[in-house]
Amino acid sequence: MTQTSNTMIAPILGVGSTLILGGTMWALQPEKAIFWIIAMSFLPVAWLISELRARGQAGTLGTLRYAITGASMMIALPLLVGLAKQTGALEFLSEDMQSRMDGLALGLFLLIYGNFMPKRAVPLDATEVSPGTQQSLNLHTGLILMVMGLATILITGFAPADYYNPITLVALGIGSFAIIRWAVVAKKQG
Amino acid sequence: MSNVFKALADPTRRRVLELLREQPLSAGDLSDHFEFSKPTMSAHFSVLREANLVDATKSGKSVIYRIKLSVLEDALLGFAQGFGLGATNADTQDTDKEESS
């Protein structure tokens, strides 16, 4: 099996999952069709455009497919929780707990994904920054994602029902800002 | 997971990871930093590969090594470095040439 086909399997499975889950939700909730169509089509379109733009750059393509895999999991997880709610699979939980499931699932995902995100060899043809800086940037991004995940779990799990959503959004916003800030600083350092 | 602990317990392998943290290096370039024989270094690289902490890519006649650490493995590496886990008198004599010169 070639290197290229290896890197294709994970994003294909990830994007395929979002298509299947989004399609199922569309069938169950036809009144929200536009919402599910966007959820289903966003990643395949983004992937196609990015692949076309990055063609011929093996390292960039590998990084792109890795990111698509992560993004597909981030979309598939809330779809899965939505499907579980829709089919009554979460009825054994209290209503309050059911409403908190999205946040808990997202937090758990960020915690796990953040840990493993840097565990990928930096492409040898990395262009914009040096491999050492790229490695350091990946580790910092992973660490911030883990902190965001932990914060999301704690806030969603323990904050009062009226407040956990806005507080979680603020925490995620601060984390995203920190990641972007790191990326900008790393690019300046080269 | 035991492979990771085994790999990080040795100061030489930790030094290899520290060197790779700065940039990808060939097996030859890495070996130049140590006073060990090539088979010994090769055994260290093998342990790191088995623990999935480095990636080895063949490039022409040489093998390029790149670091592959998760956040927790990086923290573990820092912890092992900080507390000098696995360091013995014999190990401390094996510091790389740069430091000794």
CSV table of C-alpha atoms in Angstrom, one decimal:
chain,number,residue,atom,x,y,z
A,1,MET,CA,0.0,0.0,0.0
A,2,THR,CA,1.4,3.4,-0.9
A,3,GLN,CA,2.0,6.3,1.5
A,4,THR,CA,-0.7,8.3,-0.3
A,5,SER,CA,-3.4,5.7,0.0
A,6,ASN,CA,-2.5,5.3,3.7
A,7,THR,CA,-3.0,9.0,4.4
A,8,MET,CA,-6.3,8.9,2.5
A,9,ILE,CA,-8.0,6.2,4.5
A,10,ALA,CA,-8.6,8.1,7.8
A,11,PRO,CA,-10.0,11.3,6.1
A,12,ILE,CA,-12.3,9.2,3.9
A,13,LEU,CA,-13.6,7.3,6.9
A,14,GLY,CA,-14.0,10.5,8.8
A,15,VAL,CA,-15.8,12.4,6.0
A,16,GLY,CA,-17.9,9.3,5.2
A,17,SER,CA,-19.0,9.2,8.8
A,18,THR,CA,-20.2,12.8,8.7
A,19,LEU,CA,-22.1,12.0,5.5
A,20,ILE,CA,-23.8,9.0,6.9
A,21,LEU,CA,-24.7,10.7,10.2
A,22,GLY,CA,-25.8,13.9,8.5
A,23,GLY,CA,-27.9,11.9,6.1
A,24,THR,CA,-29.5,10.0,8.9
A,25,MET,CA,-30.3,13.2,10.8
A,26,TRP,CA,-31.7,14.7,7.6
A,27,ALA,CA,-34.1,11.7,7.2
A,28,LEU,CA,-35.1,11.9,10.8
A,29,GLN,CA,-35.6,15.7,10.8
A,30,PRO,CA,-36.5,16.8,7.2
A,31,GLU,CA,-37.7,20.1,8.6
A,32,LYS,CA,-34.1,21.0,9.4
A,33,ALA,CA,-32.8,19.8,6.0
A,34,ILE,CA,-30.7,22.9,5.3
A,35,PHE,CA,-28.8,22.5,8.6
A,36,TRP,CA,-28.0,18.9,8.0
A,37,ILE,CA,-27.0,19.5,4.3
A,38,ILE,CA,-24.5,22.2,5.5
A,39,ALA,CA,-23.1,19.8,8.1
A,40,MET,CA,-22.8,17.0,5.5
A,41,SER,CA,-21.3,19.1,2.6
A,42,PHE,CA,-19.0,21.5,4.4
A,43,LEU,CA,-16.1,19.0,4.8
A,44,PRO,CA,-16.1,17.3,1.4
A,45,VAL,CA,-16.2,20.8,-0.3
A,46,ALA,CA,-13.4,22.2,2.0
A,47,TRP,CA,-11.3,19.1,1.4
A,48,LEU,CA,-11.8,19.1,-2.4
A,49,ILE,CA,-10.8,22.8,-2.6
A,50,SER,CA,-7.8,22.4,-0.3
A,51,GLU,CA,-6.6,19.2,-2.2
A,52,LEU,CA,-6.7,21.1,-5.5
A,53,ARG,CA,-4.8,24.0,-4.0
A,54,ALA,CA,-2.1,21.8,-2.3
A,55,ARG,CA,-1.6,19.3,-5.1
A,56,GLY,CA,2.0,18.3,-5.7
A,57,GLN,CA,3.1,19.2,-2.2
A,58,ALA,CA,3.3,15.8,-0.4
A,59,GLY,CA,3.9,17.3,3.1
A,60,THR,CA,1.2,19.8,2.8
A,61,LEU,CA,-1.3,17.2,1.6
A,62,GLY,CA,-0.4,14.9,4.5
A,63,THR,CA,-1.0,17.8,7.0
A,64,LEU,CA,-4.2,18.7,5.2
A,65,ARG,CA,-5.6,15.2,5.4
A,66,TYR,CA,-4.7,14.9,9.0
A,67,ALA,CA,-6.6,18.2,9.7
A,68,ILE,CA,-9.6,17.0,7.7
A,69,THR,CA,-9.7,13.8,9.8
A,70,GLY,CA,-9.7,15.8,13.0
A,71,ALA,CA,-12.3,18.2,11.7
A,72,SER,CA,-14.5,15.3,10.6
A,73,MET,CA,-14.4,13.8,14.1
A,74,MET,CA,-15.3,17.2,15.5
A,75,ILE,CA,-18.4,17.3,13.3
A,76,ALA,CA,-19.3,13.6,13.6
A,77,LEU,CA,-19.3,13.7,17.4
A,78,PRO,CA,-22.1,16.3,17.9
A,79,LEU,CA,-24.0,14.6,15.0
A,80,LEU,CA,-23.7,11.3,16.9
A,81,VAL,CA,-24.9,12.8,20.1
A,82,GLY,CA,-27.8,14.5,18.2
A,83,LEU,CA,-28.7,11.1,16.7
A,84,ALA,CA,-28.6,9.4,20.1
A,85,LYS,CA,-30.9,12.1,21.5
A,86,GLN,CA,-33.2,11.8,18.5
A,87,THR,CA,-33.5,8.1,18.7
A,88,GLY,CA,-34.0,8.1,22.5
A,89,ALA,CA,-30.8,6.3,23.2
A,90,LEU,CA,-29.9,8.8,26.0
A,91,GLU,CA,-33.3,8.6,27.7
A,92,PHE,CA,-31.7,6.9,30.7
A,93,LEU,CA,-30.1,10.2,31.5
A,94,SER,CA,-31.8,13.2,33.1
A,95,GLU,CA,-33.0,16.0,30.9
A,96,ASP,CA,-30.3,18.3,32.3
A,97,MET,CA,-27.6,15.7,31.7
A,98,GLN,CA,-28.9,15.1,28.1
A,99,SER,CA,-28.6,18.8,27.3
A,100,ARG,CA,-25.0,18.8,28.7
A,101,MET,CA,-23.9,15.8,26.6
A,102,ASP,CA,-22.8,17.9,23.6
A,103,GLY,CA,-20.4,19.9,25.7
A,104,LEU,CA,-19.1,16.8,27.5
A,105,ALA,CA,-18.5,15.0,24.2
A,106,LEU,CA,-16.8,18.0,22.7
A,107,GLY,CA,-14.6,18.4,25.8
A,108,LEU,CA,-13.6,14.7,25.7
A,109,PHE,CA,-12.8,15.0,22.0
A,110,LEU,CA,-10.6,18.1,22.5
A,111,LEU,CA,-8.8,16.4,25.3
A,112,ILE,CA,-8.0,13.3,23.3
A,113,TYR,CA,-7.4,15.0,20.0
A,114,GLY,CA,-5.2,17.7,21.6
A,115,ASN,CA,-3.0,15.0,23.1
A,116,PHE,CA,-2.5,13.1,19.8
A,117,MET,CA,-2.5,16.0,17.4
A,118,PRO,CA,1.3,16.7,17.7
A,119,LYS,CA,2.1,13.0,17.3
A,120,ARG,CA,2.8,13.4,13.7
A,121,ALA,CA,6.2,13.8,12.1
A,122,VAL,CA,6.6,17.3,10.7
A,123,PRO,CA,6.8,17.1,6.9
A,124,LEU,CA,10.3,17.3,5.6
A,125,ASP,CA,9.2,19.8,3.0
A,126,ALA,CA,7.6,22.1,5.6
A,127,THR,CA,7.9,25.6,4.0
A,128,GLU,CA,6.7,28.6,6.1
A,129,VAL,CA,8.5,27.8,9.4
A,130,SER,CA,11.5,25.6,10.3
A,131,PRO,CA,10.7,22.0,11.3
A,132,GLY,CA,11.7,22.7,14.9
A,133,THR,CA,9.4,25.7,15.2
A,134,GLN,CA,6.6,23.7,13.5
A,135,GLN,CA,7.0,20.9,16.0
A,136,SER,CA,6.9,23.3,18.9
A,137,LEU,CA,3.8,25.0,17.4
A,138,ASN,CA,2.1,21.6,17.1
A,139,LEU,CA,2.9,20.8,20.8
A,140,HIS,CA,1.6,24.1,22.0
A,141,THR,CA,-1.6,23.8,19.9
A,142,GLY,CA,-2.1,20.3,21.3
A,143,LEU,CA,-1.6,21.5,24.8
A,144,ILE,CA,-4.0,24.4,24.4
A,145,LEU,CA,-6.6,22.0,22.9
A,146,MET,CA,-6.3,19.7,25.9
A,147,VAL,CA,-6.7,22.7,28.3
A,148,MET,CA,-9.8,23.8,26.3
A,149,GLY,CA,-11.2,20.2,26.5
A,150,LEU,CA,-10.6,20.0,30.2
A,151,ALA,CA,-12.2,23.4,30.7
A,152,THR,CA,-15.2,22.5,28.5
A,153,ILE,CA,-15.8,19.3,30.5
A,154,LEU,CA,-15.5,21.1,33.9
A,155,ILE,CA,-17.7,24.0,32.9
A,156,THR,CA,-20.3,21.9,31.2
A,157,GLY,CA,-20.3,19.4,34.0
A,158,PHE,CA,-20.5,21.8,37.0
A,159,ALA,CA,-21.7,25.2,35.9
A,160,PRO,CA,-25.3,26.2,36.5
A,161,ALA,CA,-27.7,25.2,33.6
A,162,ASP,CA,-28.2,28.8,32.4
A,163,TYR,CA,-24.5,29.7,32.3
A,164,TYR,CA,-22.5,26.7,31.0
A,165,ASN,CA,-23.0,27.4,27.3
A,166,PRO,CA,-21.8,31.0,27.3
A,167,ILE,CA,-19.0,30.3,29.7
A,168,THR,CA,-17.8,27.3,27.5
A,169,LEU,CA,-18.0,29.6,24.4
A,170,VAL,CA,-15.8,32.2,26.1
A,171,ALA,CA,-13.3,29.4,27.2
A,172,LEU,CA,-13.2,28.0,23.6
A,173,GLY,CA,-12.8,31.5,22.2
A,174,ILE,CA,-9.8,32.3,24.5
A,175,GLY,CA,-8.2,29.0,23.5
A,176,SER,CA,-8.7,29.6,19.8
A,177,PHE,CA,-7.2,33.0,20.2
A,178,ALA,CA,-4.2,31.6,22.0
A,179,ILE,CA,-3.7,29.0,19.2
A,180,ILE,CA,-3.9,31.7,16.5
A,181,ARG,CA,-1.6,34.0,18.4
A,182,TRP,CA,1.0,31.2,18.7
A,183,ALA,CA,0.8,30.5,15.0
A,184,VAL,CA,1.4,34.2,14.2
A,185,VAL,CA,4.4,34.4,16.5
A,186,ALA,CA,5.8,31.2,15.1
A,187,LYS,CA,5.5,32.4,11.5
A,188,LYS,CA,7.3,35.7,12.5
A,189,GLN,CA,10.1,33.7,14.1
A,190,GLY,CA,10.3,31.5,11.0
B,1,MET,CA,2.9,2.4,26.9
B,2,SER,CA,5.7,0.3,28.5
B,3,ASN,CA,7.7,0.8,25.3
B,4,VAL,CA,7.4,4.6,25.9
B,5,PHE,CA,8.6,4.3,29.5
B,6,LYS,CA,11.5,2.0,28.4
B,7,ALA,CA,12.5,4.5,25.6
B,8,LEU,CA,12.4,7.5,27.9
B,9,ALA,CA,14.2,5.8,30.8
B,10,ASP,CA,17.5,6.0,28.9
B,11,PRO,CA,19.4,9.4,29.0
B,12,THR,CA,21.0,8.7,25.5
B,13,ARG,CA,17.6,8.2,23.9
B,14,ARG,CA,16.3,11.3,25.7
B,15,ARG,CA,19.2,13.3,24.3
B,16,VAL,CA,18.4,11.9,20.8
B,17,LEU,CA,14.8,13.2,21.2
B,18,GLU,CA,16.1,16.6,22.4
B,19,LEU,CA,18.2,16.8,19.3
B,20,LEU,CA,15.3,15.8,17.0
B,21,ARG,CA,13.1,18.4,18.7
B,22,GLU,CA,15.2,21.1,17.1
B,23,GLN,CA,15.2,19.6,13.6
B,24,PRO,CA,15.0,16.3,11.7
B,25,LEU,CA,18.4,14.6,11.5
B,26,SER,CA,19.9,11.7,9.7
B,27,ALA,CA,21.1,8.7,11.6
B,28,GLY,CA,24.7,9.7,10.8
B,29,ASP,CA,24.3,13.2,12.1
B,30,LEU,CA,22.7,12.0,15.2
B,31,SER,CA,25.5,9.4,15.8
B,32,ASP,CA,28.0,12.2,15.4
B,33,HIS,CA,26.7,13.7,18.7
B,34,PHE,CA,27.6,10.6,20.6
B,35,GLU,CA,30.7,8.5,21.3
B,36,PHE,CA,28.9,5.2,20.9
B,37,SER,CA,29.4,2.7,18.1
B,38,LYS,CA,27.0,2.7,15.2
B,39,PRO,CA,25.3,-0.6,16.2
B,40,THR,CA,24.7,0.8,19.7
B,41,MET,CA,23.1,3.9,18.3
B,42,SER,CA,21.1,1.8,15.9
B,43,ALA,CA,19.8,-0.2,18.9
B,44,HIS,CA,18.7,3.1,20.5
B,45,PHE,CA,17.0,4.3,17.3
B,46,SER,CA,15.2,0.9,17.1
B,47,VAL,CA,13.9,1.3,20.7
B,48,LEU,CA,12.6,4.8,19.9
B,49,ARG,CA,10.9,3.5,16.7
B,50,GLU,CA,9.3,0.7,18.5
B,51,ALA,CA,7.9,3.1,21.1
B,52,ASN,CA,6.6,5.2,18.1
B,53,LEU,CA,8.4,8.3,19.4
B,54,VAL,CA,10.3,8.9,16.1
B,55,ASP,CA,9.6,8.5,12.4
B,56,ALA,CA,12.3,7.1,10.2
B,57,THR,CA,12.2,8.0,6.5
B,58,LYS,CA,14.7,6.7,3.9
B,59,SER,CA,16.2,9.5,1.9
B,60,GLY,CA,18.7,8.3,-0.6
B,61,LYS,CA,21.4,6.4,1.3
B,62,SER,CA,20.6,7.9,4.7
B,63,VAL,CA,17.7,7.5,7.1
B,64,ILE,CA,16.1,10.8,8.3
B,65,TYR,CA,14.7,10.7,11.8
B,66,ARG,CA,11.8,13.0,12.9
B,67,ILE,CA,10.3,13.3,16.4
B,68,LYS,CA,6.7,12.2,17.0
B,69,LEU,CA,5.6,13.1,20.5
B,70,SER,CA,2.1,13.5,21.9
B,71,VAL,CA,1.5,16.2,24.5
B,72,LEU,CA,1.6,13.6,27.4
B,73,GLU,CA,4.8,11.9,26.0
B,74,ASP,CA,6.4,15.4,25.7
B,75,ALA,CA,5.5,16.0,29.4
B,76,LEU,CA,6.9,12.6,30.3
B,77,LEU,CA,10.1,13.4,28.5
B,78,GLY,CA,10.4,16.7,30.4
B,79,PHE,CA,9.7,14.9,33.6
B,80,ALA,CA,12.3,12.3,32.9
B,81,GLN,CA,14.8,14.9,31.9
B,82,GLY,CA,14.1,17.1,35.0
B,83,PHE,CA,14.5,14.2,37.4
B,84,GLY,CA,17.3,12.6,35.5
B,85,LEU,CA,15.5,9.2,35.4
B,86,GLY,CA,17.8,6.3,34.4
B,87,ALA,CA,21.0,8.3,34.6
B,88,THR,CA,23.9,6.4,36.0
B,89,ASN,CA,27.6,7.3,36.3
B,90,ALA,CA,28.3,5.4,33.1
B,91,ASP,CA,25.5,7.3,31.3
B,92,THR,CA,26.7,10.7,32.4
B,93,GLN,CA,30.1,10.0,30.9
B,94,ASP,CA,28.3,9.5,27.5
B,95,THR,CA,27.5,13.1,27.0
B,96,ASP,CA,27.6,14.3,23.4
B,97,LYS,CA,30.8,15.6,21.9
B,98,GLU,CA,29.5,19.2,21.6
B,99,GLU,CA,29.0,19.4,25.3
B,100,SER,CA,32.4,17.9,26.1
B,101,SER,CA,34.3,20.1,23.7
